[in-house]
Amino acid sequence: MSSPHRPTPPLTVRERAACMCVHGGSCSTFAPGHAMHLIQSRLASATPSEWVDAIVASIDDAGAAELSTVADGAALLVWSGAGAADALEVGTPVAVHERYHVLAVGDRWFNVLLG
């Protein structure tokens, strides 16, 4: 007698996907602060008026950076497990798209967690 076949539901498979960015691997999730999704980058590109210019005020070892907006000096805290902190230096000009969680550092874009 054989046991009945029980396929794994897709939701269970998605829940088990673990982001490897904290271990130096590539991200396997598109949650804020992880891998950049193609649709996310296209939406940010399609709404250029929503970008905010900022200057990097500080960076910590955990991948978080504090930014100061150019327009009003407001503080923005961003985190990226995909290596954005490695591309930043204090005083670097950057752009942030708050609606789609994108940080632009030169020609590189990162998916960031805003908080």
mmCIF file of N, CA and C in Angstrom:
data_model
loop_
_atom_site.group_PDB
_atom_site.id
_atom_site.type_symbol
_atom_site.label_atom_id
_atom_site.label_comp_id
_atom_site.label_asym_id
_atom_site.label_seq_id
_atom_site.Cartn_x
_atom_site.Cartn_y
_atom_site.Cartn_z
ATOM 1 N N MET A 1 0.843 -1.161 0.000
ATOM 2 C CA MET A 1 0.000 0.000 0.000
ATOM 3 C C MET A 1 0.899 1.238 0.000
ATOM 4 N N SER A 2 0.599 2.163 -0.864
ATOM 5 C CA SER A 2 1.395 3.386 -0.920
ATOM 6 C C SER A 2 0.664 4.516 -0.200
ATOM 7 N N SER A 3 1.452 5.452 0.305
ATOM 8 C CA SER A 3 0.840 6.584 0.993
ATOM 9 C C SER A 3 0.332 7.580 -0.053
ATOM 10 N N PRO A 4 -0.738 8.289 0.265
ATOM 11 C CA PRO A 4 -1.278 9.253 -0.695
ATOM 12 C C PRO A 4 -0.301 10.404 -0.925
ATOM 13 N N HIS A 5 -0.282 10.900 -2.144
ATOM 14 C CA HIS A 5 0.581 12.032 -2.503
ATOM 15 C C HIS A 5 -0.022 13.328 -1.958
ATOM 16 N N ARG A 6 0.762 14.046 -1.199
ATOM 17 C CA ARG A 6 0.307 15.320 -0.646
ATOM 18 C C ARG A 6 1.238 16.423 -1.139
ATOM 19 N N PRO A 7 0.832 17.142 -2.171
ATOM 20 C CA PRO A 7 1.710 18.213 -2.659
ATOM 21 C C PRO A 7 1.833 19.340 -1.630
ATOM 22 N N THR A 8 2.988 19.947 -1.602
ATOM 23 C CA THR A 8 3.203 21.068 -0.704
ATOM 24 C C THR A 8 2.525 22.295 -1.295
ATOM 25 N N PRO A 9 1.636 22.941 -0.544
ATOM 26 C CA PRO A 9 0.982 24.137 -1.072
ATOM 27 C C PRO A 9 2.003 25.253 -1.318
ATOM 28 N N PRO A 10 1.783 26.097 -2.337
ATOM 29 C CA PRO A 10 2.740 27.163 -2.652
ATOM 30 C C PRO A 10 3.018 28.093 -1.480
ATOM 31 N N LEU A 11 2.012 28.377 -0.653
ATOM 32 C CA LEU A 11 2.216 29.292 0.467
ATOM 33 C C LEU A 11 3.266 28.756 1.429
ATOM 34 N N THR A 12 3.240 27.474 1.699
ATOM 35 C CA THR A 12 4.223 26.866 2.591
ATOM 36 C C THR A 12 5.622 26.994 2.018
ATOM 37 N N VAL A 13 5.750 26.783 0.720
ATOM 38 C CA VAL A 13 7.058 26.895 0.086
ATOM 39 C C VAL A 13 7.578 28.316 0.211
ATOM 40 N N ARG A 14 6.738 29.318 -0.032
ATOM 41 C CA ARG A 14 7.164 30.706 0.074
ATOM 42 C C ARG A 14 7.586 31.055 1.490
ATOM 43 N N GLU A 15 6.905 30.518 2.485
ATOM 44 C CA GLU A 15 7.252 30.832 3.865
ATOM 45 C C GLU A 15 8.623 30.301 4.236
ATOM 46 N N ARG A 16 9.058 29.234 3.586
ATOM 47 C CA ARG A 16 10.339 28.634 3.935
ATOM 48 C C ARG A 16 11.513 29.288 3.225
ATOM 49 N N ALA A 17 11.269 30.144 2.247
ATOM 50 C CA ALA A 17 12.359 30.836 1.576
ATOM 51 C C ALA A 17 13.011 31.785 2.568
ATOM 52 N N ALA A 18 14.290 31.624 2.746
ATOM 53 C CA ALA A 18 15.012 32.451 3.727
ATOM 54 C C ALA A 18 15.986 33.354 3.001
ATOM 55 N N CYS A 19 16.058 34.570 3.437
ATOM 56 C CA CYS A 19 16.982 35.523 2.840
ATOM 57 C C CYS A 19 18.394 35.192 3.303
ATOM 58 N N MET A 20 19.289 35.124 2.369
ATOM 59 C CA MET A 20 20.678 34.785 2.685
ATOM 60 C C MET A 20 21.580 36.012 2.714
ATOM 61 N N CYS A 21 20.995 37.221 2.575
ATOM 62 C CA CYS A 21 21.843 38.408 2.496
ATOM 63 C C CYS A 21 22.630 38.638 3.788
ATOM 64 N N VAL A 22 22.086 38.242 4.926
ATOM 65 C CA VAL A 22 22.822 38.430 6.179
ATOM 66 C C VAL A 22 24.010 37.482 6.276
ATOM 67 N N HIS A 23 24.019 36.446 5.416
ATOM 68 C CA HIS A 23 25.124 35.491 5.408
ATOM 69 C C HIS A 23 26.038 35.706 4.214
ATOM 70 N N GLY A 24 25.826 36.799 3.468
ATOM 71 C CA GLY A 24 26.678 37.092 2.323
ATOM 72 C C GLY A 24 26.164 36.537 1.015
ATOM 73 N N GLY A 25 25.015 35.859 1.020
ATOM 74 C CA GLY A 25 24.443 35.328 -0.215
ATOM 75 C C GLY A 25 23.468 36.299 -0.831
ATOM 76 N N SER A 26 22.858 35.872 -1.921
ATOM 77 C CA SER A 26 21.886 36.757 -2.559
ATOM 78 C C SER A 26 20.533 36.632 -1.873
ATOM 79 N N CYS A 27 19.775 37.706 -1.924
ATOM 80 C CA CYS A 27 18.451 37.728 -1.299
ATOM 81 C C CYS A 27 17.497 36.811 -2.042
ATOM 82 N N SER A 28 16.624 36.166 -1.294
ATOM 83 C CA SER A 28 15.598 35.324 -1.901
ATOM 84 C C SER A 28 14.214 35.875 -1.597
ATOM 85 N N THR A 29 14.144 37.106 -1.116
ATOM 86 C CA THR A 29 12.866 37.739 -0.818
ATOM 87 C C THR A 29 12.891 39.169 -1.343
ATOM 88 N N PHE A 30 11.727 39.678 -1.689
ATOM 89 C CA PHE A 30 11.615 41.049 -2.176
ATOM 90 C C PHE A 30 11.005 41.967 -1.125
ATOM 91 N N ALA A 31 11.020 41.545 0.128
ATOM 92 C CA ALA A 31 10.513 42.375 1.221
ATOM 93 C C ALA A 31 11.378 43.640 1.321
ATOM 94 N N PRO A 32 10.834 44.726 1.890
ATOM 95 C CA PRO A 32 11.638 45.946 2.018
ATOM 96 C C PRO A 32 12.984 45.673 2.699
ATOM 97 N N GLY A 33 14.036 46.151 2.063
ATOM 98 C CA GLY A 33 15.386 45.968 2.585
ATOM 99 C C GLY A 33 16.128 44.801 1.976
ATOM 100 N N HIS A 34 15.501 44.100 1.058
ATOM 101 C CA HIS A 34 16.140 42.913 0.471
ATOM 102 C C HIS A 34 16.312 43.102 -1.032
ATOM 103 N N ALA A 35 16.011 42.114 -1.830
ATOM 104 C CA ALA A 35 16.251 42.186 -3.271
ATOM 105 C C ALA A 35 15.321 43.189 -3.949
ATOM 106 N N MET A 36 15.823 43.833 -4.985
ATOM 107 C CA MET A 36 15.045 44.790 -5.761
ATOM 108 C C MET A 36 14.245 44.021 -6.818
ATOM 109 N N HIS A 37 12.951 44.225 -6.830
ATOM 110 C CA HIS A 37 12.083 43.573 -7.805
ATOM 111 C C HIS A 37 12.014 44.435 -9.060
ATOM 112 N N LEU A 38 11.924 43.816 -10.219
ATOM 113 C CA LEU A 38 11.852 44.537 -11.480
ATOM 114 C C LEU A 38 10.669 45.504 -11.499
ATOM 115 N N ILE A 39 9.522 45.083 -11.014
ATOM 116 C CA ILE A 39 8.346 45.954 -10.988
ATOM 117 C C ILE A 39 8.579 47.142 -10.061
ATOM 118 N N GLN A 40 9.236 46.911 -8.944
ATOM 119 C CA GLN A 40 9.555 47.990 -8.001
ATOM 120 C C GLN A 40 10.423 49.049 -8.676
ATOM 121 N N SER A 41 11.428 48.636 -9.397
ATOM 122 C CA SER A 41 12.302 49.604 -10.063
ATOM 123 C C SER A 41 11.570 50.322 -11.190
ATOM 124 N N ARG A 42 10.690 49.634 -11.888
ATOM 125 C CA ARG A 42 9.920 50.286 -12.953
ATOM 126 C C ARG A 42 8.941 51.313 -12.387
ATOM 127 N N LEU A 43 8.296 50.987 -11.272
ATOM 128 C CA LEU A 43 7.368 51.939 -10.657
ATOM 129 C C LEU A 43 8.109 53.182 -10.152
ATOM 130 N N ALA A 44 9.265 52.979 -9.558
ATOM 131 C CA ALA A 44 10.051 54.121 -9.086
ATOM 132 C C ALA A 44 10.511 54.977 -10.268
ATOM 133 N N SER A 45 10.863 54.348 -11.372
ATOM 134 C CA SER A 45 11.271 55.079 -12.567
ATOM 135 C C SER A 45 10.113 55.869 -13.165
ATOM 136 N N ALA A 46 8.910 55.312 -13.067
ATOM 137 C CA ALA A 46 7.732 55.934 -13.674
ATOM 138 C C ALA A 46 7.176 57.097 -12.860
ATOM 139 N N THR A 47 7.676 57.300 -11.647
ATOM 140 C CA THR A 47 7.188 58.391 -10.792
ATOM 141 C C THR A 47 8.366 59.256 -10.331
ATOM 142 N N PRO A 48 8.999 59.959 -11.263
ATOM 143 C CA PRO A 48 10.208 60.718 -10.919
ATOM 144 C C PRO A 48 9.982 61.881 -9.957
ATOM 145 N N SER A 49 8.762 62.384 -9.880
ATOM 146 C CA SER A 49 8.508 63.525 -8.991
ATOM 147 C C SER A 49 8.492 63.130 -7.521
ATOM 148 N N GLU A 50 8.485 61.836 -7.219
ATOM 149 C CA GLU A 50 8.419 61.384 -5.825
ATOM 150 C C GLU A 50 9.790 61.087 -5.210
ATOM 151 N N TRP A 51 10.867 61.296 -5.957
ATOM 152 C CA TRP A 51 12.200 61.107 -5.406
ATOM 153 C C TRP A 51 12.546 62.270 -4.482
ATOM 154 N N VAL A 52 13.220 61.977 -3.394
ATOM 155 C CA VAL A 52 13.647 62.984 -2.426
ATOM 156 C C VAL A 52 15.169 62.938 -2.353
ATOM 157 N N ASP A 53 15.807 64.091 -2.519
ATOM 158 C CA ASP A 53 17.261 64.172 -2.408
ATOM 159 C C ASP A 53 17.655 64.200 -0.936
ATOM 160 N N ALA A 54 18.754 63.516 -0.619
ATOM 161 C CA ALA A 54 19.217 63.456 0.767
ATOM 162 C C ALA A 54 20.740 63.316 0.795
ATOM 163 N N ILE A 55 21.283 63.520 1.973
ATOM 164 C CA ILE A 55 22.719 63.368 2.226
ATOM 165 C C ILE A 55 22.880 62.322 3.328
ATOM 166 N N VAL A 56 23.857 61.436 3.182
ATOM 167 C CA VAL A 56 24.106 60.408 4.195
ATOM 168 C C VAL A 56 24.709 61.072 5.429
ATOM 169 N N ALA A 57 24.031 60.934 6.564
ATOM 170 C CA ALA A 57 24.498 61.524 7.819
ATOM 171 C C ALA A 57 25.332 60.536 8.633
ATOM 172 N N SER A 58 24.918 59.273 8.650
ATOM 173 C CA SER A 58 25.676 58.259 9.390
ATOM 174 C C SER A 58 25.345 56.872 8.859
ATOM 175 N N ILE A 59 26.239 55.932 9.125
ATOM 176 C CA ILE A 59 26.083 54.540 8.691
ATOM 177 C C ILE A 59 26.505 53.657 9.855
ATOM 178 N N ASP A 60 25.761 52.563 10.095
ATOM 179 C CA ASP A 60 26.196 51.644 11.145
ATOM 180 C C ASP A 60 26.593 50.300 10.543
ATOM 181 N N ASP A 61 27.128 49.418 11.376
ATOM 182 C CA ASP A 61 27.624 48.121 10.912
ATOM 183 C C ASP A 61 26.518 47.142 10.540
ATOM 184 N N ALA A 62 25.286 47.423 10.950
ATOM 185 C CA ALA A 62 24.172 46.515 10.688
ATOM 186 C C ALA A 62 23.491 46.786 9.344
ATOM 187 N N GLY A 63 24.011 47.721 8.555
ATOM 188 C CA GLY A 63 23.423 48.015 7.257
ATOM 189 C C GLY A 63 22.430 49.152 7.264
ATOM 190 N N ALA A 64 22.313 49.868 8.375
ATOM 191 C CA ALA A 64 21.386 50.998 8.467
ATOM 192 C C ALA A 64 22.140 52.300 8.193
ATOM 193 N N ALA A 65 21.415 53.243 7.614
ATOM 194 C CA ALA A 65 21.995 54.559 7.359
ATOM 195 C C ALA A 65 20.970 55.623 7.712
ATOM 196 N N GLU A 66 21.449 56.693 8.314
ATOM 197 C CA GLU A 66 20.584 57.830 8.585
ATOM 198 C C GLU A 66 20.855 58.867 7.508
ATOM 199 N N LEU A 67 19.788 59.334 6.888
ATOM 200 C CA LEU A 67 19.881 60.316 5.824
ATOM 201 C C LEU A 67 19.238 61.612 6.283
ATOM 202 N N SER A 68 19.692 62.708 5.741
ATOM 203 C CA SER A 68 19.110 64.018 6.018
ATOM 204 C C SER A 68 18.620 64.577 4.682
ATOM 205 N N THR A 69 17.322 64.853 4.577
ATOM 206 C CA THR A 69 16.780 65.342 3.316
ATOM 207 C C THR A 69 17.311 66.742 3.024
ATOM 208 N N VAL A 70 17.521 67.022 1.757
ATOM 209 C CA VAL A 70 18.064 68.311 1.348
ATOM 210 C C VAL A 70 17.019 69.414 1.517
ATOM 211 N N ALA A 71 15.767 69.121 1.201
ATOM 212 C CA ALA A 71 14.717 70.139 1.216
ATOM 213 C C ALA A 71 14.455 70.719 2.602
ATOM 214 N N ASP A 72 14.327 69.833 3.606
ATOM 215 C CA ASP A 72 13.951 70.340 4.931
ATOM 216 C C ASP A 72 14.794 69.785 6.079
ATOM 217 N N GLY A 73 15.808 68.996 5.785
ATOM 218 C CA GLY A 73 16.676 68.463 6.830
ATOM 219 C C GLY A 73 16.062 67.357 7.664
ATOM 220 N N ALA A 74 14.918 66.811 7.219
ATOM 221 C CA ALA A 74 14.271 65.721 7.961
ATOM 222 C C ALA A 74 15.155 64.475 7.934
ATOM 223 N N ALA A 75 15.129 63.746 9.034
ATOM 224 C CA ALA A 75 15.919 62.522 9.136
ATOM 225 C C ALA A 75 15.137 61.342 8.573
ATOM 226 N N LEU A 76 15.804 60.529 7.772
ATOM 227 C CA LEU A 76 15.244 59.285 7.248
ATOM 228 C C LEU A 76 16.190 58.165 7.644
ATOM 229 N N LEU A 77 15.655 57.096 8.179
ATOM 230 C CA LEU A 77 16.459 55.930 8.517
ATOM 231 C C LEU A 77 16.142 54.845 7.508
ATOM 232 N N VAL A 78 17.165 54.301 6.857
ATOM 233 C CA VAL A 78 16.975 53.236 5.879
ATOM 234 C C VAL A 78 17.861 52.053 6.242
ATOM 235 N N TRP A 79 17.386 50.849 5.883
ATOM 236 C CA TRP A 79 18.183 49.639 6.091
ATOM 237 C C TRP A 79 18.110 48.787 4.843
ATOM 238 N N SER A 80 19.228 48.204 4.495
ATOM 239 C CA SER A 80 19.269 47.283 3.367
ATOM 240 C C SER A 80 20.196 46.135 3.691
ATOM 241 N N GLY A 81 19.675 44.945 3.538
ATOM 242 C CA GLY A 81 20.501 43.761 3.708
ATOM 243 C C GLY A 81 21.240 43.402 2.432
ATOM 244 N N ALA A 82 20.948 44.123 1.352
ATOM 245 C CA ALA A 82 21.530 43.826 0.045
ATOM 246 C C ALA A 82 22.810 44.608 -0.230
ATOM 247 N N GLY A 83 23.358 45.282 0.768
ATOM 248 C CA GLY A 83 24.653 45.923 0.623
ATOM 249 C C GLY A 83 24.657 47.408 0.352
ATOM 250 N N ALA A 84 23.565 48.095 0.590
ATOM 251 C CA ALA A 84 23.536 49.543 0.359
ATOM 252 C C ALA A 84 24.547 50.256 1.245
ATOM 253 N N ALA A 85 24.705 49.820 2.483
ATOM 254 C CA ALA A 85 25.639 50.486 3.402
ATOM 255 C C ALA A 85 27.071 50.418 2.890
ATOM 256 N N ASP A 86 27.406 49.361 2.162
ATOM 257 C CA ASP A 86 28.755 49.235 1.607
ATOM 258 C C ASP A 86 29.004 50.245 0.488
ATOM 259 N N ALA A 87 27.932 50.707 -0.159
ATOM 260 C CA ALA A 87 28.058 51.663 -1.258
ATOM 261 C C ALA A 87 27.993 53.107 -0.779
ATOM 262 N N LEU A 88 27.774 53.305 0.530
ATOM 263 C CA LEU A 88 27.592 54.654 1.072
ATOM 264 C C LEU A 88 28.815 55.134 1.836
ATOM 265 N N GLU A 89 28.966 56.440 1.847
ATOM 266 C CA GLU A 89 29.935 57.114 2.700
ATOM 267 C C GLU A 89 29.232 58.319 3.284
ATOM 268 N N VAL A 90 29.595 58.705 4.499
ATOM 269 C CA VAL A 90 29.005 59.894 5.116
ATOM 270 C C VAL A 90 29.269 61.089 4.206
ATOM 271 N N GLY A 91 28.218 61.857 3.942
ATOM 272 C CA GLY A 91 28.322 63.020 3.073
ATOM 273 C C GLY A 91 27.932 62.749 1.629
ATOM 274 N N THR A 92 27.685 61.483 1.294
ATOM 275 C CA THR A 92 27.314 61.128 -0.073
ATOM 276 C C THR A 92 25.897 61.602 -0.387
ATOM 277 N N PRO A 93 25.685 62.227 -1.543
ATOM 278 C CA PRO A 93 24.312 62.576 -1.937
ATOM 279 C C PRO A 93 23.612 61.331 -2.487
ATOM 280 N N VAL A 94 22.383 61.147 -2.091
ATOM 281 C CA VAL A 94 21.578 60.007 -2.522
ATOM 282 C C VAL A 94 20.168 60.504 -2.842
ATOM 283 N N ALA A 95 19.340 59.614 -3.359
ATOM 284 C CA ALA A 95 17.931 59.918 -3.585
ATOM 285 C C ALA A 95 17.113 58.764 -3.022
ATOM 286 N N VAL A 96 15.959 59.097 -2.451
ATOM 287 C CA VAL A 96 15.090 58.092 -1.841
ATOM 288 C C VAL A 96 13.698 58.212 -2.450
ATOM 289 N N HIS A 97 13.141 57.079 -2.822
ATOM 290 C CA HIS A 97 11.752 57.025 -3.288
ATOM 291 C C HIS A 97 10.974 56.342 -2.173
ATOM 292 N N GLU A 98 10.311 57.142 -1.339
ATOM 293 C CA GLU A 98 9.662 56.606 -0.143
ATOM 294 C C GLU A 98 8.503 55.671 -0.464
ATOM 295 N N ARG A 99 7.721 55.955 -1.501
ATOM 296 C CA ARG A 99 6.562 55.109 -1.789
ATOM 297 C C ARG A 99 6.980 53.690 -2.181
ATOM 298 N N TYR A 100 8.053 53.575 -2.975
ATOM 299 C CA TYR A 100 8.471 52.261 -3.454
ATOM 300 C C TYR A 100 9.734 51.738 -2.776
ATOM 301 N N HIS A 101 10.178 52.378 -1.711
ATOM 302 C CA HIS A 101 11.292 51.893 -0.881
ATOM 303 C C HIS A 101 12.573 51.680 -1.684
ATOM 304 N N VAL A 102 12.959 52.701 -2.435
ATOM 305 C CA VAL A 102 14.157 52.600 -3.263
ATOM 306 C C VAL A 102 15.156 53.672 -2.826
ATOM 307 N N LEU A 103 16.406 53.269 -2.699
ATOM 308 C CA LEU A 103 17.504 54.181 -2.426
ATOM 309 C C LEU A 103 18.414 54.172 -3.644
ATOM 310 N N ALA A 104 18.672 55.338 -4.224
ATOM 311 C CA ALA A 104 19.569 55.459 -5.369
ATOM 312 C C ALA A 104 20.889 56.040 -4.893
ATOM 313 N N VAL A 105 21.953 55.290 -5.139
ATOM 314 C CA VAL A 105 23.306 55.723 -4.802
ATOM 315 C C VAL A 105 24.068 55.735 -6.117
ATOM 316 N N GLY A 106 24.219 56.907 -6.697
ATOM 317 C CA GLY A 106 24.804 56.972 -8.040
ATOM 318 C C GLY A 106 23.880 56.259 -9.013
ATOM 319 N N ASP A 107 24.419 55.297 -9.749
ATOM 320 C CA ASP A 107 23.589 54.550 -10.697
ATOM 321 C C ASP A 107 23.098 53.211 -10.126
ATOM 322 N N ARG A 108 23.350 52.952 -8.852
ATOM 323 C CA ARG A 108 22.883 51.716 -8.206
ATOM 324 C C ARG A 108 21.624 51.978 -7.396
ATOM 325 N N TRP A 109 20.669 51.083 -7.498
ATOM 326 C CA TRP A 109 19.419 51.190 -6.742
ATOM 327 C C TRP A 109 19.321 50.032 -5.768
ATOM 328 N N PHE A 110 18.802 50.339 -4.570
ATOM 329 C CA PHE A 110 18.643 49.338 -3.528
ATOM 330 C C PHE A 110 17.213 49.391 -2.984
ATOM 331 N N ASN A 111 16.680 48.226 -2.680
ATOM 332 C CA ASN A 111 15.397 48.113 -1.988
ATOM 333 C C ASN A 111 15.709 48.330 -0.510
ATOM 334 N N VAL A 112 15.063 49.307 0.116
ATOM 335 C CA VAL A 112 15.368 49.607 1.515
ATOM 336 C C VAL A 112 14.134 49.546 2.395
ATOM 337 N N LEU A 113 14.373 49.253 3.636
ATOM 338 C CA LEU A 113 13.345 49.322 4.664
ATOM 339 C C LEU A 113 13.431 50.705 5.275
ATOM 340 N N LEU A 114 12.337 51.443 5.222
ATOM 341 C CA LEU A 114 12.312 52.787 5.796
ATOM 342 C C LEU A 114 11.791 52.697 7.223
ATOM 343 N N GLY A 115 12.429 53.385 8.117
ATOM 344 C CA GLY A 115 11.941 53.293 9.487
ATOM 345 C C GLY A 115 12.549 54.197 10.408
#
